Coordinates of C-alpha atoms in Angstrom, one line a residue:
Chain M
X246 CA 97.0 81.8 115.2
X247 CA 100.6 81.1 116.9
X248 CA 102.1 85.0 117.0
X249 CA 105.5 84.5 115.4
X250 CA 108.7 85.8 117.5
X251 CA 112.0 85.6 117.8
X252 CA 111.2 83.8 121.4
X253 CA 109.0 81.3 118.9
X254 CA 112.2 80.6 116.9
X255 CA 114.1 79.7 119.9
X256 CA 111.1 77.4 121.6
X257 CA 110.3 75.8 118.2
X258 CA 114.4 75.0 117.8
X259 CA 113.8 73.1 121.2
X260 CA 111.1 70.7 119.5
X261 CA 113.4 70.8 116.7
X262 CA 111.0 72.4 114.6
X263 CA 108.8 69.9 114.6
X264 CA 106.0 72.0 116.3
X265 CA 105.4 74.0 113.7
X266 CA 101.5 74.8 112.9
X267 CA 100.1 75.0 109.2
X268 CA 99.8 78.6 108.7
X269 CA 96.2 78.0 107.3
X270 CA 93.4 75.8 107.1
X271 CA 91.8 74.4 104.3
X272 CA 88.4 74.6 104.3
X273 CA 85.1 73.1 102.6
X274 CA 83.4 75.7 101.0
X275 CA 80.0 77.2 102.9
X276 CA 76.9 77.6 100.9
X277 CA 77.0 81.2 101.3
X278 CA 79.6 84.4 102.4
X279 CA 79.1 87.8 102.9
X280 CA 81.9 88.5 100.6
X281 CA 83.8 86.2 97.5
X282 CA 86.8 87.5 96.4
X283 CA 88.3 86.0 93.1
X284 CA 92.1 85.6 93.1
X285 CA 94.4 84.6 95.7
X286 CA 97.2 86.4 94.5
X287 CA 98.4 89.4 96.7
X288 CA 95.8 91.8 95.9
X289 CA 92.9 89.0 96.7
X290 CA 94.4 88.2 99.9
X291 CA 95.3 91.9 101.1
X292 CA 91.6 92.6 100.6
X293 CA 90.8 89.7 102.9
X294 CA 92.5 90.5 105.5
X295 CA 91.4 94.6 105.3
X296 CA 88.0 93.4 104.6
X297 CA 88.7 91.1 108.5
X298 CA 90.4 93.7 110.3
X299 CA 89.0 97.2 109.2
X300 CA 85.5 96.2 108.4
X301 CA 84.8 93.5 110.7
X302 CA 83.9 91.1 107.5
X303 CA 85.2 88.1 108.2
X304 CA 82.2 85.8 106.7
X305 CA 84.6 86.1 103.3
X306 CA 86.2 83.3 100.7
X307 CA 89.1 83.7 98.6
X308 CA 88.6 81.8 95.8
X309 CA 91.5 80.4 93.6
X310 CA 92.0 78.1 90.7
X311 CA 95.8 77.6 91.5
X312 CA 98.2 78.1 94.9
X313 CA 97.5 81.1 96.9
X314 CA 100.0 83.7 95.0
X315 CA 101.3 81.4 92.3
X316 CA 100.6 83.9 89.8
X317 CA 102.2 87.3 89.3
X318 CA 102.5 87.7 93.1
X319 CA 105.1 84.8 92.4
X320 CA 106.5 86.5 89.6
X321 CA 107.4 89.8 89.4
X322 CA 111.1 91.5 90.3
X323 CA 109.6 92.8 93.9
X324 CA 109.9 96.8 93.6
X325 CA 108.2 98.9 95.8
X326 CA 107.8 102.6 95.1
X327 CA 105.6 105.8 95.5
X328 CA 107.1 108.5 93.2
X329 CA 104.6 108.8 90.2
X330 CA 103.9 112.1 88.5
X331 CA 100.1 112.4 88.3
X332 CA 97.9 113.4 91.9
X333 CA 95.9 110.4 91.5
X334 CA 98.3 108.0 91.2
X335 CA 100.9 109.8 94.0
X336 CA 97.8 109.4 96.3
X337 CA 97.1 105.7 95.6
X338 CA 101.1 104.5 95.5
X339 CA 101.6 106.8 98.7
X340 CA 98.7 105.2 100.8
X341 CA 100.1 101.8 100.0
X342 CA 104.2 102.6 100.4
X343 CA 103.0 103.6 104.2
X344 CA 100.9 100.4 104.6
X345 CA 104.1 98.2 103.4
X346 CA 106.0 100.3 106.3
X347 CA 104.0 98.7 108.7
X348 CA 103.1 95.7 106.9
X349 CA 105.3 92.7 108.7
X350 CA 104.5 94.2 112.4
X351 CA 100.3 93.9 111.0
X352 CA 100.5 90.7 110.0
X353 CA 103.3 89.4 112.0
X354 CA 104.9 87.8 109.1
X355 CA 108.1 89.0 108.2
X356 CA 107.9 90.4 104.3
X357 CA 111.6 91.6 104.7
X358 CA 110.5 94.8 103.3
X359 CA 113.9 96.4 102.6
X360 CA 113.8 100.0 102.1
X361 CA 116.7 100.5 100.1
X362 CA 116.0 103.0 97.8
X363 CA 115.1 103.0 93.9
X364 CA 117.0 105.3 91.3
X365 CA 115.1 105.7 88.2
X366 CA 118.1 106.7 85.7
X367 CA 117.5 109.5 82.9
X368 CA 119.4 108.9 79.8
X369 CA 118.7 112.1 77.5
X370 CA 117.5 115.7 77.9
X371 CA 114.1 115.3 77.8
X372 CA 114.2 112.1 80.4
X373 CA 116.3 114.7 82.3
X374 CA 113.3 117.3 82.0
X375 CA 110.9 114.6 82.4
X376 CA 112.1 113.5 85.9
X377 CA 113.2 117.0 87.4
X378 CA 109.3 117.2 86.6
X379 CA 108.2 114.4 88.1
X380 CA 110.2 114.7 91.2
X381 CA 109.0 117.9 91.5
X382 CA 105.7 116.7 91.5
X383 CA 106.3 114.2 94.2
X384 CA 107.9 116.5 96.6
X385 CA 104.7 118.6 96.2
X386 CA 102.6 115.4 97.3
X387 CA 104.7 115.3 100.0
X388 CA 106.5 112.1 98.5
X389 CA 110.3 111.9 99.5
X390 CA 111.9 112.2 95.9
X391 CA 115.6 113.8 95.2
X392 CA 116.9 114.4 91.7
X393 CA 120.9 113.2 91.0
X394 CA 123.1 114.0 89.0
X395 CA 125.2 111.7 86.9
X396 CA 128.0 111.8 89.8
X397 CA 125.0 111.0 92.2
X398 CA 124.4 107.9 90.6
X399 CA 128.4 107.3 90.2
X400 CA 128.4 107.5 94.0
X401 CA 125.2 105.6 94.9
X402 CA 125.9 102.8 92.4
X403 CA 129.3 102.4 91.8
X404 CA 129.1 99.4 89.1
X405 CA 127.5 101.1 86.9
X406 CA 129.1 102.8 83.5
X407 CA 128.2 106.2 83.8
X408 CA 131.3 107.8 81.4
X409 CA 130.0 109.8 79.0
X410 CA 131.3 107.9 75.9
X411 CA 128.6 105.3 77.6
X412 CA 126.1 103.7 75.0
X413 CA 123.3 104.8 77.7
X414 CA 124.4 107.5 79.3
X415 CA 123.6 108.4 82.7
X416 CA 122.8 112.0 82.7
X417 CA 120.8 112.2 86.3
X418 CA 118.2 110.0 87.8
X419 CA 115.1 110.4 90.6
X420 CA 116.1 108.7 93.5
X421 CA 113.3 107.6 96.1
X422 CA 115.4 106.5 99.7
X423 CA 111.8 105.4 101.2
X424 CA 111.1 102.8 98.4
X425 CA 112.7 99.4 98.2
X426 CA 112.0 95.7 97.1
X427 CA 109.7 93.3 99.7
X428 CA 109.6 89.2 99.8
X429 CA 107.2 88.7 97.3
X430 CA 106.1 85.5 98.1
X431 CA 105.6 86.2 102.1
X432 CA 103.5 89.2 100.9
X433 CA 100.6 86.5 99.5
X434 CA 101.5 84.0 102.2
X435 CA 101.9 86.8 105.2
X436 CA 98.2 88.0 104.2
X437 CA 96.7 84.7 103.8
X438 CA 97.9 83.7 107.3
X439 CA 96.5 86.7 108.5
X440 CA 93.3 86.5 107.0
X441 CA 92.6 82.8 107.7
X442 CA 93.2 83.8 111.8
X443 CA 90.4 85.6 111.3
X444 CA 88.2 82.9 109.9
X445 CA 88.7 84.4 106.3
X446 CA 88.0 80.5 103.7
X447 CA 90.8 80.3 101.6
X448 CA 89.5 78.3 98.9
X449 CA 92.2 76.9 96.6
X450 CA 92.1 74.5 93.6
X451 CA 88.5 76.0 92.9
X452 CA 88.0 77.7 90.1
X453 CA 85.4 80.1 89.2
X454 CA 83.4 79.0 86.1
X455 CA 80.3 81.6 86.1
X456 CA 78.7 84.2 88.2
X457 CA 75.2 83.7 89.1
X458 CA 73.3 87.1 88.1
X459 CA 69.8 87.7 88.8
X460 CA 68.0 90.8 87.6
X461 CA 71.4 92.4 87.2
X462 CA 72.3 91.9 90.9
X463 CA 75.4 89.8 91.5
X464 CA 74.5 86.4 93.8
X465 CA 77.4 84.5 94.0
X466 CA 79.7 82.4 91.6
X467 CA 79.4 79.0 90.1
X468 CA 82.7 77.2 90.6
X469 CA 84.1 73.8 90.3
X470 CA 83.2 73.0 94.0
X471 CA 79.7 74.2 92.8
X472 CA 77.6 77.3 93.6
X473 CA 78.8 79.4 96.3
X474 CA 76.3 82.4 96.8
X475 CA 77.7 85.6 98.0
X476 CA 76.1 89.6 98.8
X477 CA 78.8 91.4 97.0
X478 CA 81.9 89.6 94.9
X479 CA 85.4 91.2 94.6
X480 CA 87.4 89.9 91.0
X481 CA 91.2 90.3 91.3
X482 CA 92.9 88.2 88.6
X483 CA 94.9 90.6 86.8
X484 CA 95.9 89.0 83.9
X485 CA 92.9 86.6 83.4
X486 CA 90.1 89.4 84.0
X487 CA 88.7 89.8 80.7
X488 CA 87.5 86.1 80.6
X489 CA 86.2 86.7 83.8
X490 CA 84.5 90.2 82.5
X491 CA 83.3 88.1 79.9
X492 CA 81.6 85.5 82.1
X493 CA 79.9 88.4 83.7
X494 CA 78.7 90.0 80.5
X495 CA 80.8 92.9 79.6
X496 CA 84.2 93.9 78.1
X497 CA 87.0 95.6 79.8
X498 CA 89.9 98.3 78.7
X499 CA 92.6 95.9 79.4
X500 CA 94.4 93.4 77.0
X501 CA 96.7 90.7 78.8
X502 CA 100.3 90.8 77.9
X503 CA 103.3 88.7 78.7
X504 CA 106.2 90.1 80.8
X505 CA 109.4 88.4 82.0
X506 CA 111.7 88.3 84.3
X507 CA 115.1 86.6 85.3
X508 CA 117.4 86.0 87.7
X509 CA 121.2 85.7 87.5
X510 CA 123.6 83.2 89.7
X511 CA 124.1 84.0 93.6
X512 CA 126.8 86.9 93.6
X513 CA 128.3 88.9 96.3
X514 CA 126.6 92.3 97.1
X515 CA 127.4 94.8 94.1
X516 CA 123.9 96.4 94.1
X517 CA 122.3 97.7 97.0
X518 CA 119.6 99.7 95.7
X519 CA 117.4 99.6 92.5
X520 CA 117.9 100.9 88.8
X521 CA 114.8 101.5 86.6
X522 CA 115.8 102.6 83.3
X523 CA 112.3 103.8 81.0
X524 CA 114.7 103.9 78.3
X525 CA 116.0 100.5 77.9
X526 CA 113.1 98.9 79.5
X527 CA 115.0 97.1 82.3
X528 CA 115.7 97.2 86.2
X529 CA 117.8 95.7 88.1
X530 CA 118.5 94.9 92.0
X531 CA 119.9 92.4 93.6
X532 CA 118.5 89.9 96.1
X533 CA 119.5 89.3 99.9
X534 CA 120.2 85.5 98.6
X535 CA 122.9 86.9 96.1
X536 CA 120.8 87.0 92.9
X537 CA 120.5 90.0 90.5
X538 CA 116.7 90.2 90.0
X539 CA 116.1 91.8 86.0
X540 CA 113.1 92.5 85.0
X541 CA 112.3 93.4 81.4
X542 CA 109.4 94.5 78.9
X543 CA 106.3 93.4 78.0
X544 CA 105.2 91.1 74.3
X545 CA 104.2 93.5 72.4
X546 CA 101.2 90.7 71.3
X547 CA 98.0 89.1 73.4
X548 CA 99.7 86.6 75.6
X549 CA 98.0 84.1 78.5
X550 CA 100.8 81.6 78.1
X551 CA 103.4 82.6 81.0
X552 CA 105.9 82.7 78.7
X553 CA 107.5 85.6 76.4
X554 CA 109.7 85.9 73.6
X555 CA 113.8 85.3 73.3
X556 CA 114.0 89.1 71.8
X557 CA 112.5 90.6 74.7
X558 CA 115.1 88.7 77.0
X559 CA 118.3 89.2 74.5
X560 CA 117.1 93.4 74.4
X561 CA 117.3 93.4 78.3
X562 CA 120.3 91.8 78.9
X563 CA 122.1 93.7 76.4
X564 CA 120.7 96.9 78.5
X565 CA 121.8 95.9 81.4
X566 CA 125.3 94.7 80.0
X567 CA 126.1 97.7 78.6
X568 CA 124.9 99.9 82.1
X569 CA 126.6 97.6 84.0
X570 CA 129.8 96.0 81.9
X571 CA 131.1 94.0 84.6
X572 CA 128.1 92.2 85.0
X573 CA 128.5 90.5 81.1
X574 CA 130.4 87.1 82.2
X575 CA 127.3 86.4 84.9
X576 CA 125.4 83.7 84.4
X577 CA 121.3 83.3 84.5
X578 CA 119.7 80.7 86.0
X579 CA 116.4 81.1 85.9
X580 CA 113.7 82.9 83.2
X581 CA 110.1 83.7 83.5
X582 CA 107.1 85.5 82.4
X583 CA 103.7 86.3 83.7
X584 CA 100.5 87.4 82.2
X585 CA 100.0 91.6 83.1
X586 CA 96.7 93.2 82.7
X587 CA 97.6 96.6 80.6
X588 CA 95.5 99.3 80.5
X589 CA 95.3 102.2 77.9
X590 CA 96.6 104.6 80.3
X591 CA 98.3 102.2 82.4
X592 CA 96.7 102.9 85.4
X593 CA 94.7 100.2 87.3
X594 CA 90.9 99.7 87.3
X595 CA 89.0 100.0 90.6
X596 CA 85.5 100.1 90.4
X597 CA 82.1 99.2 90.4
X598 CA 80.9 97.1 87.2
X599 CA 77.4 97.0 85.0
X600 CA 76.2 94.4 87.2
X601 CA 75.6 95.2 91.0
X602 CA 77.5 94.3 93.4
X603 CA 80.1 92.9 91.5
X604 CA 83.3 95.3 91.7
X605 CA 86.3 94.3 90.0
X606 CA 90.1 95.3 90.7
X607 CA 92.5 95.1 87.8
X608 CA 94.3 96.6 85.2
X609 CA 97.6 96.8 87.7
X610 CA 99.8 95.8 84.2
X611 CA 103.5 95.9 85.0
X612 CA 103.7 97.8 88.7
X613 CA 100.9 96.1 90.8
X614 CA 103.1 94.4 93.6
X615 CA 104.0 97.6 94.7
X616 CA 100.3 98.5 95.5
X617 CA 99.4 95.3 97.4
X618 CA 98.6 96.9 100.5
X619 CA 97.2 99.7 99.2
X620 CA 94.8 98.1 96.6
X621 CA 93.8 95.6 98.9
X622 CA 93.1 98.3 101.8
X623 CA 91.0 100.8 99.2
X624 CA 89.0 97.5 97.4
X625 CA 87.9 95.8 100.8
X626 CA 86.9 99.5 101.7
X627 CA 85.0 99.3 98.3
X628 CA 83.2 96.1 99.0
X629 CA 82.6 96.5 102.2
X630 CA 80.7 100.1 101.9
X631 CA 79.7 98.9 98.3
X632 CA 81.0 102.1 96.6
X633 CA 84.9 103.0 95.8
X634 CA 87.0 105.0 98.2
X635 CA 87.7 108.0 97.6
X636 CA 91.2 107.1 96.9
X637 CA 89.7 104.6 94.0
X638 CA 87.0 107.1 92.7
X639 CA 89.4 108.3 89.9
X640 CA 89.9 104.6 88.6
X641 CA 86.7 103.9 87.8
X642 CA 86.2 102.1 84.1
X643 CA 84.0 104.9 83.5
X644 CA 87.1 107.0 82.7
X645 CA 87.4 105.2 79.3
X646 CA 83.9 106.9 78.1
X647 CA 84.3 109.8 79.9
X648 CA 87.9 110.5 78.7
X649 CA 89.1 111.4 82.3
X650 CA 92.1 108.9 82.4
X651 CA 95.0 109.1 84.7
X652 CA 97.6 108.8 81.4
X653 CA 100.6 107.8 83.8
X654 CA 101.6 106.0 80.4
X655 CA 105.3 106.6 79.8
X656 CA 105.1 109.4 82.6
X657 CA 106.0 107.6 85.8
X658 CA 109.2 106.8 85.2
X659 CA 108.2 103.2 84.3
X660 CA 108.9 100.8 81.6
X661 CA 106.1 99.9 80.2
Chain T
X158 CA 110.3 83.0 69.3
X159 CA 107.3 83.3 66.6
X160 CA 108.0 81.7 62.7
X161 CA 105.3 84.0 61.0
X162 CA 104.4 83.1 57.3
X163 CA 103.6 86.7 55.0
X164 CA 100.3 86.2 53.1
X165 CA 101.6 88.5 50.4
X166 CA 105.2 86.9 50.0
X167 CA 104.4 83.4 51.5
X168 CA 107.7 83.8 52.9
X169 CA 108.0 82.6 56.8
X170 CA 110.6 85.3 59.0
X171 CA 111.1 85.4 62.1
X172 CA 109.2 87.5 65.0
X173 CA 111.9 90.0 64.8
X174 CA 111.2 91.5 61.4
X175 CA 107.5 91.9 62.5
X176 CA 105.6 94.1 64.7
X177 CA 102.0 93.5 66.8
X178 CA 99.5 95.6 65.7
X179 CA 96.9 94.9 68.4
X180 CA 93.1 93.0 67.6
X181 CA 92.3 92.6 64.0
X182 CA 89.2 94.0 61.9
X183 CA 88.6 97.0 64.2
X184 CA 86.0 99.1 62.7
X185 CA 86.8 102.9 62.6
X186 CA 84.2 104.4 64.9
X187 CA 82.4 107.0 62.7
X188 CA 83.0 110.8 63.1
X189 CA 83.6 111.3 66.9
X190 CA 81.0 114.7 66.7
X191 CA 78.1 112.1 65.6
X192 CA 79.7 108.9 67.9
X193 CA 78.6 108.9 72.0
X194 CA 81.1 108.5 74.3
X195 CA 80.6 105.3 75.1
X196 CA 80.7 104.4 71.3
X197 CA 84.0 106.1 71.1
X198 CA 85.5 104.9 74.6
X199 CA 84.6 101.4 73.3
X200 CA 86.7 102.0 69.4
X201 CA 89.3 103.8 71.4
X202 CA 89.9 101.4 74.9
X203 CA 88.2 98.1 74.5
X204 CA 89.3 94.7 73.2
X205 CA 88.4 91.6 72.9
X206 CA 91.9 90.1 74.7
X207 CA 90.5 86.8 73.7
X208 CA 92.1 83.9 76.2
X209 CA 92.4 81.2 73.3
X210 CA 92.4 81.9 69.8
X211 CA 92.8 85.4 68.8
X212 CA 93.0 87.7 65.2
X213 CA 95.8 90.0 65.3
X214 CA 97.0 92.7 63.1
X215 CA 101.1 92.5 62.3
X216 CA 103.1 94.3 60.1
X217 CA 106.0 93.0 58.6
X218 CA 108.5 95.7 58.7
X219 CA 111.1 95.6 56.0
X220 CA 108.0 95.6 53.5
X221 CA 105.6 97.8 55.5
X222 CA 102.8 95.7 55.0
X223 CA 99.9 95.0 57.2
X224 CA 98.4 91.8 57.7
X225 CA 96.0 89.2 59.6
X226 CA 97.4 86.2 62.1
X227 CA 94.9 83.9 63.6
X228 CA 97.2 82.4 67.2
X229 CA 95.8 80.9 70.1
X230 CA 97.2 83.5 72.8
X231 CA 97.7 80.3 75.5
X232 CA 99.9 77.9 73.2
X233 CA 100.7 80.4 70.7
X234 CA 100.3 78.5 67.7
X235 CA 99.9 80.1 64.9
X236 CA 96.9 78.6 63.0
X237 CA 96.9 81.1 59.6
X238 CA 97.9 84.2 58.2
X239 CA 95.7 86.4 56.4
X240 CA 95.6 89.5 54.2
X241 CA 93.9 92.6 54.9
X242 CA 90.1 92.4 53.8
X243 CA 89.7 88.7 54.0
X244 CA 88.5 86.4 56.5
X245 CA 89.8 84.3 59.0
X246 CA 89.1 80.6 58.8
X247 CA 89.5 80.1 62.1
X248 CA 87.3 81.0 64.9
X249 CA 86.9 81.3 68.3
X250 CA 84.6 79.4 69.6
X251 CA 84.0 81.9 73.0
X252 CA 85.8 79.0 75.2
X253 CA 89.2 78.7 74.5
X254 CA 88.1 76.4 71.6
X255 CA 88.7 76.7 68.0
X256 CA 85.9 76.4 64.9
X257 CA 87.4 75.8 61.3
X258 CA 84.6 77.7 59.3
X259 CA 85.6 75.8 56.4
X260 CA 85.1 72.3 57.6
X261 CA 81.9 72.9 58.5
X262 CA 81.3 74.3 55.3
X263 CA 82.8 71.2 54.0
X264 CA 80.3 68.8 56.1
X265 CA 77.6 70.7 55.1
X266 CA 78.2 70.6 51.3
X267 CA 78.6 66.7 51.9
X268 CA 75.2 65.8 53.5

């Protein structure tokens, strides 16, 4: 693989970037891998290139029906953050918040990983309560996490209407410095680079039609390349992972929802950090390019369409217009939506499945990018040692029999 | 933006006035002291999140009644609207795929 450097930039301006090499191959499926993962979104990647560098596993596919992250890696509004209330989750958000620290220097891809903090605003007492709480708890998890108060906010984010004759007032908010927003896009393609260097197959265009099970023992997938057979098979395909549940023979906790996004004309700076309000269920940040990135609920209906409802839009924007009234004469120019996999307690699903050898990772609903590194470090752990890390143990599906659920729902400071 | 028709008004409204209820025809799990936990877990946690057509239970708010909608969750097309306690007429058919019962009723009367 050519390292990439800022000597690289000048010697390729030489050639006049002619030079350049393809930053993977694409390869003809083999018969047979140690390891198939599923979904070449982030997650898939990330757990190909763990699986390559910490586990020495490099006999691996990636198998996608689309483009390597064209799905909710391509999607979402970039956030990256670590301060959730509940042990579990701090431990799982944390690992991967330290990973995306290091991320662009591992892969030598630059994900412009900007830590520029995320405020999560509180607009009545009990949010008030809700996040002294919470931030609390993070401190305790050794989490950087500071609680502001409404002049706080004023300070950090001077845009926004925080009088008190405000329609959502802003009593207080956690603020995270440590957390930030990442390149979404040179997340999936940073880790597919990186993975393909060390001989990881990145199958694209191929979807995955069946698994072949004998005696209960996972042995591969049927795909429409044909049969690949594999010792152990990773699923990561977030919002289409009950069909692929179904295909193996069993039902997941998880119901696929649509959630959209939008971004707003190139302006100049006038956010430089990140708002999350639980309240009105929207966040906003602005992009180094200029573009305020707003991100809103989820359909409250079954969706697989990538595509969500005018309401849901029109409820956001009002939100954000009346936080921030001298954003109301911007213009959008672009809408989207993308298919999350919501969980009861909306906490993902890491574990080992009724058949063997077959682990899936999903259930990420409206917060996965910010794992990325994280979920794909613990899951190529997971396949590689064929049990869950540690780290993973308390995600197991299990916990929906068992009752033990991490019920981050509504308590992390995230609209769900 | 969804143009949903009331079975019990045969009036179409828009999405707005209504409200997702989740899957359709869920079966109350019996007392949870007689149920297992897995019996529970799977009345409680697990759903069909059918990719393709899918029964749904809405409630049209300004009346507070409850009802059935057949869509397929990819195009969204609504295919029917039901009341509570009657059947669907259209099925899944486990691949995306839909299955009017009634026409094949209809095919079998005619042979």
């Amino acid at each position: 693989m050519e390292r990439y450097s800022g000597f690289g930039l000048v010697r390729h301006a030489l050639s006049h970037h002619e030079q350049w090499q393809r930053m993977w191959r694409n390869p003809t499926p083999k018969r047979h891998y140690d390891v198939i993962i599923v979904g070449g979104g982030g997650h898939g990647l990330a757990t190909a290139w763990y699986l390559a560098r910490e586990h020495g596993v490099t006999n691996v596919a990636v198998i996608e029906k689309g483009w390597l992250g064209g799905g909710n890696t391509a999607r979402n509004t970039t956030i990256v953050r670590s301060n959730y209330l509940f042990d579990e989750s701090a431990r799982l958000y944390e690992h991967a918040l330290k990973l995306w620290e290091g991320l662009s220097q591992d892969i030598n891809y630059n994900v412009m990983f900007s830590q520029r903090g995320v405020l999560n605003v509180a607009h009545t007492m009990q949010d008030v309560r809700d996040t002294r709480r919470r931030v609390n708890a993070n401190r305790l998890n050794g989490i950087d996490s500071d609680y502001l108060d409404a002049d706080g906010v004023k300070h950090l984010v001077p845009a926004m209407d925080c009088l008190e004759n405000a329609r959502y007032p802003v009593l207080g908010a956690s603020f995270q410095p440590r957390a930030g927003v990442a390149r979404h896009d040179a997340v999936a393609w940073g880790y597919a680079r990186a993975a393909d260097s060390r001989g990881v197959d990145l199958l694209q265009n191929t979807e995955v039609t069946g698994f072949l099970i004998e005696n209960g023992e996972v042995k591969g997938v049927e795909t429409t390349s044909g049969e690949i057979r594999a010792g152990r098979v990773g699923v990561v395909t977030a919002g289409n992972s009950s069909t692929m549940a179904r295909m193996a023979g069993f039902n997941l906790p998880v119901e696929s929802h649509p959630l959209q996004a939008l971004v707003s004309e190139p302006l100049k700076p006038v956010i430089d950090t990140v708002i999350m309000s639980n309240q009105v269920h929207g966040y906003i940040s602005q992009s180094d390019k200029g573009d305020l990135v707003i991100g809103a609920g989820v359909d409250g209906y079954v969706g697989y369409g990538q595509r969500g409802s005018y309401p849901i839009i029109e409820h956001v924007i009002q939100a954000i217009v009346e936080m921030f009234p001298s954003l109301s004469r911007v213009r959008m120019n672009r809408q989207w939506g993308g298919v999350v996999d919501t969980t009861p307690d909306a906490s993902p699903i890491i574990s080992t499945t009724p058949v063997k050898g077959l682990f899936f990772n999903c259930g990420w609903g409206t917060g996965g990018f910010k794992a990325t590194p994280g979920s794909g470090h613990i899951f190529a752990w997971t396949l590689a040692k064929g049990r869950p890390h540690p780290i993973a143990e308390p995600y197991s599906m299990q916990r929906f029999h068992t009752g033990a659920l991490v019920d981050e729902h509504g308590a992390a400071a995230v609209a769900h | 933006m969804f143009y949903i028709r009331c079975p019990y008004t045969n009036e179409y409204h828009s999405e707005e006035e209504f409200k997702p209820c989740g899957q359709a025809q869920i079966r109350r799990a019996d007392s949870p002291v007689s149920t297992s936990d897995e019996q529970w877990g799977d009345y409680l946690f697990f759903r069909d999140n059918i990719r393709g057509v899918h029964h749904e239970m809405w409630l049209h708010l300004p009346t507070r009644r409850y009802f059935n909608v057949t869509r397929h969750t990819v195009t969204n097309e609504i295919l029917e609207t039901w009341r509570m306690g009657e059947e669907p007429r259209y099925q899944s058919d486990g691949r995306g795929g839909v299955i009017d019962t009634r026409a094949d009723n209809d095919s079998e009367e005619v042979a």
